[in-house]
């Protein structure tokens, strides 16, 4: 089982609708969760991070974390064509006593249809 | 402020040659990661440096790959005897580490450099 799993997509969403991106992880000890956006040919850039169970909102973006279900999601409201990109989920993984490193999923490709 | 920088931005090399890729992290960032990304693929973790701890080399695909980080800052990824399958974008990322308790450190968000596109002919 991969440490971080995402549906590779592509996920197509009409402009103005809500895009929902999902991520599951295997390490119950994970504490930190990040969503990155990567445009084609560019480096990943951080969109949001979440540490606590529940929802965290930032503009059109909402991150949702459910540690019991080992599930983190990203909702994009009022989707715009400029949101078309690959979205990478990253989760902290314990590597040895006291230390953690981030592990990335393979990403979900999102296309917003005008 | 200055972000993560990488050099060169593009590198074309012949099969069998050695290459060195450089990463300058954000000043003060103690954690540094190297990743590889092939066209249309996800991020492949290569190696991770955190402060003075021994690096996590678990992602290096073969012993042709090595990396060092001098003085806790600049890092160099070296690929010896390059093969065509080494062609990819090599990304470097750095982050702060936030200490939560005496025993535990918490990773902070990573900032990525622009990458080095390596082409092995």
Short mmCIF file of N, CA, C and O in Angstrom, two decimals, chain A residues 29-32 34 36 38 41-46 49 51 88 92-107, chain B residues 6 33 35 37 41-43 45 48 50 53-54 56 58 91 97-98 100 103-115 117:
data_model
loop_
_atom_site.label_atom_id
_atom_site.label_comp_id
_atom_site.label_asym_id
_atom_site.label_seq_id
_atom_site.Cartn_x
_atom_site.Cartn_y
_atom_site.Cartn_z
N UNK A 29 0.07 7.99 12.37
CA UNK A 29 0.79 8.98 13.15
C UNK A 29 1.02 10.29 12.41
O UNK A 29 1.59 11.23 12.98
N UNK A 30 0.58 10.38 11.17
CA UNK A 30 0.79 11.60 10.40
C UNK A 30 0.13 12.79 11.07
O UNK A 30 -0.99 12.69 11.57
N UNK A 31 0.84 13.90 11.07
CA UNK A 31 0.37 15.08 11.79
C UNK A 31 0.11 16.27 10.88
O UNK A 31 -0.63 17.17 11.25
N UNK A 32 0.77 16.30 9.72
CA UNK A 32 0.72 17.50 8.88
C UNK A 32 0.30 17.11 7.47
O UNK A 32 0.77 16.10 6.94
N UNK A 34 -0.70 18.69 3.49
CA UNK A 34 -0.51 19.83 2.61
C UNK A 34 -1.13 19.55 1.25
O UNK A 34 -1.12 18.41 0.78
N UNK A 36 -0.62 20.93 -2.68
CA UNK A 36 0.18 21.70 -3.61
C UNK A 36 -0.51 21.69 -4.97
O UNK A 36 -1.14 20.71 -5.36
N UNK A 38 0.36 22.19 -9.09
CA UNK A 38 1.44 22.19 -10.07
C UNK A 38 0.88 22.39 -11.46
O UNK A 38 0.18 21.53 -11.99
N UNK A 41 4.67 22.00 -16.49
CA UNK A 41 5.98 22.58 -16.74
C UNK A 41 6.51 23.46 -15.62
O UNK A 41 7.59 24.05 -15.76
N UNK A 42 5.75 23.55 -14.54
CA UNK A 42 6.16 24.40 -13.42
C UNK A 42 6.40 23.56 -12.17
O UNK A 42 6.05 22.38 -12.12
N UNK A 43 6.97 24.18 -11.14
CA UNK A 43 7.20 23.50 -9.87
C UNK A 43 5.94 23.55 -9.02
O UNK A 43 5.10 24.44 -9.18
N UNK A 44 5.81 22.63 -8.09
CA UNK A 44 4.65 22.67 -7.19
C UNK A 44 4.67 23.92 -6.31
O UNK A 44 5.75 24.38 -5.91
N UNK A 45 3.49 24.43 -6.01
CA UNK A 45 3.38 25.57 -5.10
C UNK A 45 2.34 25.24 -4.04
O UNK A 45 1.30 24.62 -4.33
N UNK A 46 2.60 25.65 -2.82
CA UNK A 46 1.72 25.34 -1.71
C UNK A 46 0.41 26.12 -1.82
O UNK A 46 0.41 27.33 -2.07
N UNK A 49 -2.32 24.13 4.03
CA UNK A 49 -1.90 23.09 4.94
C UNK A 49 -2.93 22.98 6.06
O UNK A 49 -3.63 23.95 6.36
N UNK A 51 -3.54 20.91 10.02
CA UNK A 51 -2.99 20.06 11.06
C UNK A 51 -4.07 19.42 11.93
O UNK A 51 -3.84 18.38 12.54
N UNK A 88 -1.33 18.03 -5.79
CA UNK A 88 -0.55 17.04 -5.06
C UNK A 88 -0.88 17.11 -3.57
O UNK A 88 -0.85 18.18 -2.97
N UNK A 92 2.90 14.15 6.24
CA UNK A 92 4.11 13.88 7.01
C UNK A 92 4.13 12.41 7.41
O UNK A 92 3.12 11.84 7.80
N UNK A 93 5.31 11.80 7.31
CA UNK A 93 5.48 10.39 7.64
C UNK A 93 6.62 10.27 8.63
O UNK A 93 7.68 10.88 8.44
N UNK A 94 6.43 9.50 9.67
CA UNK A 94 7.49 9.30 10.66
C UNK A 94 8.59 8.46 10.05
O UNK A 94 8.33 7.38 9.52
N UNK A 95 9.82 8.97 10.06
CA UNK A 95 10.93 8.21 9.48
C UNK A 95 11.83 7.60 10.55
O UNK A 95 12.42 6.56 10.35
N UNK A 96 11.97 8.26 11.65
CA UNK A 96 12.66 7.68 12.80
C UNK A 96 12.23 8.46 14.02
O UNK A 96 11.49 9.43 13.91
N UNK A 97 12.69 8.08 15.17
CA UNK A 97 12.19 8.67 16.39
C UNK A 97 12.35 10.19 16.37
O UNK A 97 13.45 10.72 16.23
N UNK A 98 11.24 10.87 16.46
CA UNK A 98 11.26 12.33 16.55
C UNK A 98 11.33 13.06 15.24
O UNK A 98 11.22 14.28 15.22
N UNK A 99 11.54 12.38 14.14
CA UNK A 99 11.67 13.07 12.86
C UNK A 99 10.58 12.64 11.89
O UNK A 99 10.18 11.49 11.86
N UNK A 100 10.14 13.59 11.10
CA UNK A 100 9.15 13.31 10.07
C UNK A 100 9.62 13.91 8.76
O UNK A 100 10.36 14.87 8.74
N UNK A 101 9.17 13.33 7.65
CA UNK A 101 9.40 13.95 6.36
C UNK A 101 8.10 13.90 5.57
O UNK A 101 7.23 13.10 5.85
N UNK A 102 8.00 14.78 4.60
CA UNK A 102 6.79 14.82 3.78
C UNK A 102 6.86 13.78 2.67
O UNK A 102 7.90 13.60 2.05
N UNK A 103 5.73 13.12 2.46
CA UNK A 103 5.59 12.18 1.36
C UNK A 103 4.46 12.65 0.46
O UNK A 103 3.37 12.98 0.95
N UNK A 104 4.70 12.68 -0.83
CA UNK A 104 3.72 13.18 -1.79
C UNK A 104 2.96 12.04 -2.45
O UNK A 104 3.51 10.96 -2.71
N UNK A 105 1.69 12.30 -2.74
CA UNK A 105 0.94 11.44 -3.62
C UNK A 105 1.33 11.73 -5.06
O UNK A 105 2.10 12.66 -5.33
N UNK A 106 0.79 10.94 -5.98
CA UNK A 106 1.16 11.10 -7.39
C UNK A 106 0.39 12.24 -8.06
O UNK A 106 0.72 12.62 -9.17
N UNK A 107 -0.62 12.77 -7.38
CA UNK A 107 -1.32 13.93 -7.90
C UNK A 107 -2.58 13.58 -8.67
O UNK A 107 -2.70 12.49 -9.24
N UNK B 6 18.01 26.72 -8.28
CA UNK B 6 18.66 25.50 -8.77
C UNK B 6 19.44 25.84 -10.03
O UNK B 6 19.04 26.71 -10.81
N UNK B 33 15.12 18.68 0.44
CA UNK B 33 14.69 17.46 -0.25
C UNK B 33 15.10 17.54 -1.71
O UNK B 33 15.05 18.60 -2.32
N UNK B 35 13.82 15.67 -5.33
CA UNK B 35 12.82 14.84 -5.98
C UNK B 35 13.16 14.72 -7.46
O UNK B 35 13.86 15.57 -8.03
N UNK B 37 11.04 14.08 -11.20
CA UNK B 37 9.72 14.03 -11.82
C UNK B 37 9.87 13.80 -13.31
O UNK B 37 10.38 14.65 -14.03
N UNK B 41 4.46 12.46 -14.69
CA UNK B 41 4.45 11.59 -13.52
C UNK B 41 4.48 12.39 -12.23
O UNK B 41 4.66 13.61 -12.24
N UNK B 42 4.29 11.69 -11.11
CA UNK B 42 4.33 12.33 -9.81
C UNK B 42 5.75 12.58 -9.33
O UNK B 42 6.72 12.29 -10.04
N UNK B 43 5.85 13.12 -8.14
CA UNK B 43 7.15 13.38 -7.55
C UNK B 43 7.74 12.10 -6.97
O UNK B 43 7.09 11.41 -6.20
N UNK B 45 10.54 10.81 -4.56
CA UNK B 45 11.46 11.23 -3.52
C UNK B 45 12.82 10.58 -3.73
O UNK B 45 12.92 9.38 -4.02
N UNK B 48 16.74 13.23 1.53
CA UNK B 48 16.24 14.24 2.45
C UNK B 48 17.33 14.53 3.48
O UNK B 48 17.87 13.63 4.10
N UNK B 50 18.09 16.81 6.96
CA UNK B 50 17.49 17.60 8.02
C UNK B 50 18.59 17.95 9.01
O UNK B 50 19.09 17.09 9.75
N UNK B 53 21.43 15.79 11.03
CA UNK B 53 21.11 14.36 11.06
C UNK B 53 21.62 13.67 9.80
O UNK B 53 21.81 14.31 8.77
N UNK B 54 21.83 12.35 9.91
CA UNK B 54 22.21 11.58 8.73
C UNK B 54 21.10 11.68 7.69
O UNK B 54 19.92 11.59 8.02
N UNK B 56 18.37 10.92 4.82
CA UNK B 56 17.51 9.80 4.44
C UNK B 56 17.70 9.54 2.95
O UNK B 56 17.19 10.29 2.12
N UNK B 58 16.77 6.84 1.31
CA UNK B 58 15.97 5.68 0.94
C UNK B 58 15.37 5.77 -0.46
O UNK B 58 14.99 4.75 -1.03
N UNK B 91 13.89 18.26 -8.93
CA UNK B 91 13.38 19.36 -8.12
C UNK B 91 13.99 19.31 -6.73
O UNK B 91 14.13 18.24 -6.12
N UNK B 97 11.87 23.64 10.02
CA UNK B 97 11.34 22.63 10.92
C UNK B 97 10.92 23.32 12.20
O UNK B 97 11.63 24.14 12.72
N UNK B 98 9.72 23.00 12.62
CA UNK B 98 9.17 23.62 13.81
C UNK B 98 9.20 22.60 14.94
O UNK B 98 8.59 21.54 14.84
N UNK B 100 8.03 20.96 18.09
CA UNK B 100 6.81 20.99 18.90
C UNK B 100 7.07 20.56 20.33
O UNK B 100 6.52 21.11 21.26
N UNK B 103 11.03 16.03 22.09
CA UNK B 103 11.34 14.79 21.36
C UNK B 103 10.95 14.84 19.90
O UNK B 103 11.38 14.04 19.10
N UNK B 104 10.11 15.80 19.51
CA UNK B 104 9.50 15.68 18.19
C UNK B 104 9.68 16.98 17.39
O UNK B 104 9.48 18.07 17.90
N UNK B 105 10.04 16.82 16.15
CA UNK B 105 10.08 17.99 15.27
C UNK B 105 8.99 17.85 14.21
O UNK B 105 8.64 16.76 13.79
N UNK B 106 8.44 18.93 13.84
CA UNK B 106 7.30 18.94 12.92
C UNK B 106 7.72 19.56 11.60
O UNK B 106 8.24 20.67 11.58
N UNK B 107 7.48 18.88 10.48
CA UNK B 107 7.85 19.48 9.21
C UNK B 107 6.95 20.64 8.88
O UNK B 107 5.78 20.68 9.24
N UNK B 108 7.49 21.58 8.22
CA UNK B 108 6.77 22.77 7.80
C UNK B 108 6.63 22.71 6.28
O UNK B 108 7.18 21.85 5.64
N UNK B 109 5.86 23.65 5.71
CA UNK B 109 5.62 23.57 4.27
C UNK B 109 6.93 23.70 3.49
O UNK B 109 7.84 24.42 3.87
N UNK B 110 6.97 22.99 2.37
CA UNK B 110 8.14 22.99 1.51
C UNK B 110 7.99 24.04 0.42
O UNK B 110 6.91 24.27 -0.09
N UNK B 111 9.09 24.63 0.07
CA UNK B 111 9.15 25.56 -1.04
C UNK B 111 10.06 24.96 -2.10
O UNK B 111 11.18 24.57 -1.81
N UNK B 112 9.54 24.91 -3.31
CA UNK B 112 10.26 24.25 -4.39
C UNK B 112 11.07 25.23 -5.23
O UNK B 112 10.67 26.38 -5.43
N UNK B 113 12.19 24.74 -5.72
CA UNK B 113 12.94 25.47 -6.72
C UNK B 113 12.34 25.24 -8.10
O UNK B 113 11.41 24.44 -8.26
N UNK B 114 12.89 25.91 -9.12
CA UNK B 114 12.35 25.80 -10.48
C UNK B 114 12.70 24.50 -11.18
O UNK B 114 12.13 24.18 -12.21
N UNK B 115 13.65 23.76 -10.61
CA UNK B 115 14.00 22.47 -11.19
C UNK B 115 15.13 22.55 -12.20
O UNK B 115 15.43 23.61 -12.75
N UNK B 117 16.08 20.52 -15.65
CA UNK B 117 15.64 19.52 -16.64
C UNK B 117 16.88 18.83 -17.19
O UNK B 117 17.71 19.46 -17.84
#
